[in-house]
Short mmCIF file of C-alpha atoms in Angstrom, two decimals:
data_model
loop_
_atom_site.label_atom_id
_atom_site.label_comp_id
_atom_site.label_asym_id
_atom_site.label_seq_id
_atom_site.Cartn_x
_atom_site.Cartn_y
_atom_site.Cartn_z
CA MET A 395 2.98 6.83 -24.41
CA SER A 396 2.28 3.36 -22.99
CA LYS A 397 -1.10 1.92 -23.88
CA CYS A 398 -3.55 1.12 -21.03
CA GLU A 399 -4.89 -1.95 -22.93
CA GLN A 400 -1.37 -3.43 -23.02
CA CYS A 401 -0.49 -2.61 -19.40
CA ILE A 402 -0.07 -5.77 -17.32
CA VAL A 403 -0.98 -4.17 -13.96
CA ARG A 404 -4.49 -3.19 -15.08
CA LYS A 405 -5.54 -6.80 -14.45
CA PHE A 406 -5.21 -6.20 -10.71
CA SER A 407 -7.72 -3.33 -10.45
CA SER A 408 -11.14 -2.04 -11.56
CA ILE A 409 -9.48 -0.83 -14.79
CA ASN A 410 -9.66 -4.44 -16.05
CA ALA A 411 -13.49 -3.98 -16.30
CA LEU A 412 -13.11 -1.25 -18.96
CA THR A 413 -13.74 -2.02 -22.62
CA LYS A 414 -10.95 -1.78 -25.21
CA ASP A 415 -12.35 1.58 -26.47
CA GLU A 416 -12.48 2.93 -22.92
CA LEU A 417 -8.88 1.82 -22.30
CA VAL A 418 -7.77 3.66 -25.49
CA LYS A 419 -9.63 6.76 -24.27
CA MET A 420 -7.93 6.40 -20.87
CA ALA A 421 -4.47 6.09 -22.49
CA ASN A 422 -5.06 9.31 -24.42
CA CYS A 423 -5.94 11.39 -21.33
CA LYS A 424 -3.66 9.91 -18.64
CA THR A 425 -0.38 11.40 -17.47
CA SER A 426 2.53 9.20 -16.37
CA TYR A 427 4.91 10.36 -13.57
CA ILE A 428 8.11 9.09 -12.04
CA ILE A 429 7.92 9.60 -8.26
CA LYS A 430 11.27 9.39 -6.47
CA LYS A 431 11.71 7.52 -3.16
CA GLY A 432 10.50 9.66 -0.27
CA GLU A 433 8.37 11.96 -2.48
CA PRO A 434 4.57 12.23 -2.12
CA ILE A 435 2.10 11.12 -4.77
CA PHE A 436 -0.38 13.24 -2.84
CA GLU A 437 -0.64 14.53 0.73
CA GLU A 438 -3.32 14.45 3.39
CA GLY A 439 -5.80 17.32 2.92
CA GLU A 440 -5.13 17.61 -0.84
CA MET A 441 -8.01 17.50 -3.32
CA ILE A 442 -7.46 14.56 -5.66
CA ASN A 443 -9.13 15.35 -8.97
CA GLY A 444 -8.69 11.95 -10.49
CA LEU A 445 -7.38 8.44 -10.07
CA PHE A 446 -3.81 7.22 -9.60
CA CYS A 447 -2.78 3.80 -10.89
CA ILE A 448 0.47 2.34 -9.48
CA LYS A 449 2.41 0.96 -12.48
CA ASP A 450 5.66 0.23 -10.64
CA GLY A 451 7.01 0.55 -7.09
CA VAL A 452 5.51 0.62 -3.62
CA CYS A 453 4.13 3.48 -1.51
CA LYS A 454 2.89 3.87 2.03
CA LEU A 455 -0.49 5.36 2.96
CA SER A 456 -0.07 7.19 6.21
CA LYS A 457 -1.77 9.67 8.54
CA LEU A 458 -0.03 12.24 10.69
CA SER A 459 -1.19 11.91 14.27
CA SER A 460 -1.62 14.89 16.65
CA ASN A 461 1.81 14.19 18.22
CA GLY A 462 3.46 14.45 14.80
CA LYS A 463 4.05 10.67 14.37
CA ASP A 464 3.47 9.02 11.02
CA GLN A 465 0.90 6.19 11.37
CA ILE A 466 1.19 3.84 8.39
CA ILE A 467 -2.18 2.46 7.47
CA LYS A 468 -1.30 0.38 4.43
CA LEU A 469 1.36 -0.34 1.78
CA VAL A 470 0.27 -0.15 -1.82
CA LYS A 471 1.79 -2.19 -4.64
CA PRO A 472 1.64 -2.19 -8.46
CA GLY A 473 -1.82 -2.59 -9.96
CA GLU A 474 -3.61 -0.87 -7.13
CA LEU A 475 -5.56 2.37 -7.52
CA LEU A 476 -5.38 5.40 -5.24
CA GLY A 477 -7.81 8.26 -4.80
CA GLN A 478 -11.10 6.58 -5.77
CA ARG A 479 -12.79 7.26 -2.44
CA SER A 480 -11.80 10.98 -2.39
CA MET A 481 -12.78 11.34 -6.02
CA ILE A 482 -16.25 9.84 -5.56
CA SER A 483 -16.99 11.53 -2.25
CA ASP A 484 -15.54 14.92 -3.41
CA GLN A 485 -13.55 15.13 -0.20
CA SER A 486 -9.89 15.90 0.31
CA ALA A 487 -7.42 13.04 0.80
CA ASN A 488 -7.65 11.50 4.26
CA LEU A 489 -4.14 9.99 3.98
CA SER A 490 -0.78 10.82 2.43
CA ALA A 491 0.76 8.50 -0.19
CA ILE A 492 4.59 8.54 -0.02
CA ALA A 493 6.92 6.52 -2.28
CA LEU A 494 9.00 3.87 -0.47
CA GLU A 495 11.05 3.35 -3.60
CA ASP A 496 11.20 4.95 -7.05
CA MET A 497 7.77 4.59 -8.64
CA GLU A 498 5.92 4.96 -11.94
CA VAL A 499 2.40 6.25 -11.46
CA CYS A 500 -0.33 7.09 -13.98
CA PHE A 501 -2.98 9.73 -13.32
CA VAL A 502 -6.41 9.78 -14.98
CA PRO A 503 -8.53 12.96 -14.60
CA LYS A 504 -11.76 12.78 -12.62
CA ASP A 505 -14.07 13.76 -15.53
CA GLU A 506 -12.88 10.77 -17.58
CA VAL A 507 -13.19 8.32 -14.65
CA ILE A 508 -16.73 9.52 -13.79
CA GLY A 509 -17.65 9.10 -17.46
CA PHE A 510 -16.53 5.45 -17.33
CA PHE A 511 -18.27 5.10 -13.95
CA ASN A 512 -21.61 6.27 -15.44
CA GLN A 513 -21.38 4.25 -18.68
CA ASN A 514 -19.84 0.97 -17.53
CA ASN A 515 -21.72 -0.81 -14.75
CA LYS A 516 -19.04 -3.51 -14.39
CA PHE A 517 -16.39 -0.85 -13.81
CA SER A 518 -18.46 1.12 -11.23
CA MET A 519 -19.35 -2.11 -9.37
CA SER A 520 -15.70 -3.21 -9.34
CA MET A 521 -14.60 0.15 -7.95
CA MET A 522 -17.26 0.12 -5.23
CA GLN A 523 -16.14 -3.42 -4.26
CA ALA A 524 -12.53 -2.15 -4.03
CA ILE A 525 -13.62 0.72 -1.78
CA CYS A 526 -15.59 -1.78 0.41
CA GLY A 527 -12.45 -3.98 0.54
CA ASP A 528 -10.41 -0.96 1.75
CA LEU A 529 -12.99 -0.27 4.46
CA LYS A 530 -12.88 -3.91 5.63
CA GLU A 531 -9.06 -3.72 5.74
CA SER A 532 -9.34 -0.52 7.75
CA ASP A 533 -11.75 -2.21 10.21
CA ASP A 534 -9.38 -5.18 10.59
CA HIS A 535 -6.46 -2.80 11.19
CA THR A 536 -8.42 -0.94 13.89
CA VAL A 537 -9.38 -4.22 15.64
CA ALA A 538 -5.75 -5.45 15.48
CA MET A 539 -4.52 -2.20 16.98
CA ALA A 540 -6.99 -2.49 19.85
CA GLN A 541 -6.76 -6.23 20.57
CA LYS A 542 -3.24 -7.36 19.68
CA THR A 543 -0.11 -6.62 21.69
CA VAL A 544 2.72 -4.66 20.06
CA LYS A 545 4.74 -7.92 19.87
CA GLU A 546 1.85 -9.65 18.01
CA ARG A 547 1.47 -6.68 15.69
CA LEU A 548 5.18 -6.73 14.86
CA ALA A 549 5.07 -10.45 14.04
CA ASP A 550 1.97 -9.80 11.92
CA THR A 551 3.62 -6.93 10.01
CA LEU A 552 6.85 -8.85 9.26
CA LEU A 553 4.78 -11.71 7.83
CA TYR A 554 2.66 -9.23 5.82
CA LEU A 555 5.84 -7.69 4.34
CA GLU A 556 7.19 -11.05 3.27
CA ASP A 557 3.90 -12.52 2.00
CA ASN A 558 2.87 -9.43 -0.02
CA PHE A 559 6.17 -7.97 -1.21
CA GLY A 560 8.57 -10.93 -1.26
CA LYS A 561 12.26 -11.34 -0.46
CA ASN A 562 15.59 -10.38 -1.90
CA GLU A 563 18.11 -13.04 -3.05
CA ASP A 564 19.75 -12.91 0.35
CA ASN A 565 16.37 -13.81 1.96
CA THR A 566 15.91 -10.34 3.48
CA LEU A 567 12.55 -8.57 3.13
CA ARG A 568 12.35 -6.79 -0.23
CA ILE A 569 10.54 -3.78 1.24
CA GLN A 570 12.93 -2.29 3.77
CA LEU A 571 11.06 -0.01 6.12
CA SER A 572 13.10 2.20 8.45
CA ARG A 573 12.75 1.50 12.17
CA ASP A 574 10.61 4.66 12.38
CA GLU A 575 8.31 3.41 9.60
CA LEU A 576 8.02 -0.03 11.13
CA ALA A 577 7.13 1.51 14.45
CA GLY A 578 4.57 3.70 12.68
CA MET A 579 3.02 0.63 11.11
CA ILE A 580 2.54 -1.21 14.41
CA GLY A 581 1.59 1.87 16.36
CA THR A 582 4.42 2.07 18.88
CA ALA A 583 7.46 4.19 19.78
CA THR A 584 10.58 3.64 17.68
CA GLU A 585 12.55 2.60 20.79
CA SER A 586 9.99 -0.17 21.59
CA CYS A 587 10.12 -1.39 17.98
CA ILE A 588 13.97 -1.59 18.05
CA ARG A 589 13.87 -3.42 21.39
CA LEU A 590 11.34 -5.98 20.08
CA LEU A 591 13.35 -6.56 16.88
CA SER A 592 16.40 -7.29 19.08
CA GLU A 593 14.30 -9.72 21.13
CA PHE A 594 13.03 -11.48 17.94
CA ASN A 595 16.65 -11.62 16.71
CA LYS A 596 17.90 -13.09 19.98
CA ASN A 597 15.14 -15.75 19.91
CA GLY A 598 16.19 -16.78 16.40
CA TRP A 599 12.86 -15.80 14.82
CA ILE A 600 14.46 -13.15 12.59
CA GLU A 601 17.99 -12.11 11.64
CA LEU A 602 19.02 -8.44 11.55
CA ILE A 603 21.58 -7.77 8.80
CA GLY A 604 22.40 -4.07 9.18
CA LYS A 605 19.08 -2.34 8.53
CA LYS A 606 17.74 -5.36 6.70
CA ILE A 607 15.48 -8.03 8.25
CA SER A 608 15.36 -11.73 7.32
CA ILE A 609 12.59 -14.02 8.69
CA LYS A 610 14.11 -17.23 10.09
CA ASP A 611 11.18 -18.89 11.87
CA LYS A 612 7.95 -18.12 10.00
CA ALA A 613 5.95 -20.72 11.92
CA LYS A 614 6.84 -19.11 15.26
CA LEU A 615 5.90 -15.64 14.00
CA LYS A 616 2.56 -17.00 12.73
CA ARG A 617 1.77 -18.56 16.08
CA LEU A 618 2.71 -15.36 17.82
CA SER A 619 0.64 -13.15 15.48
CA GLU A 620 -2.48 -15.28 15.96
#
């Protein structure tokens, strides 16, 4: 079993505020899972009786709209925690978390986390700040959806994918979303997303290599997204 105190990704979340003894306690009660690409970590409406820590891989947080379309709210990378809001509020998950690639995820039961929450003020404050950060991100996303055009949102999203998840050796975006997923992220129909990608490609701002996307003119996309 891997030890939480030796885990590199803990530095990126509230877990870093735990003491060495608490980290040892966490390591003894956590469960590690391998989640295959396309599988859920949890689904909308599910009760999450604990905390998930992403050790490796990327997942999407999404909500199913009334017309059956998947609206992607956020992508989550290693070091981030999932489920803290549902766990603290005792409510079912508001979003689904689906693996975009093979992942390694650790799960810590609610009773243990609440114990740390009550005993370690630094940990509880750090977790509350993370939840507030998520709320701010959600506000920003709502404003962008309302005030930016689909073209601006696509430029924004392509930059977000490169800045947060990096590139492959061939300069294509490391996280390859399907055209459906990309459309779900910018809140438009798949056909509109495909049409805009072709337009961006024609203008020389991006290059489409099969299903992969490579950003060619970052400055232009930045100007467009602002």
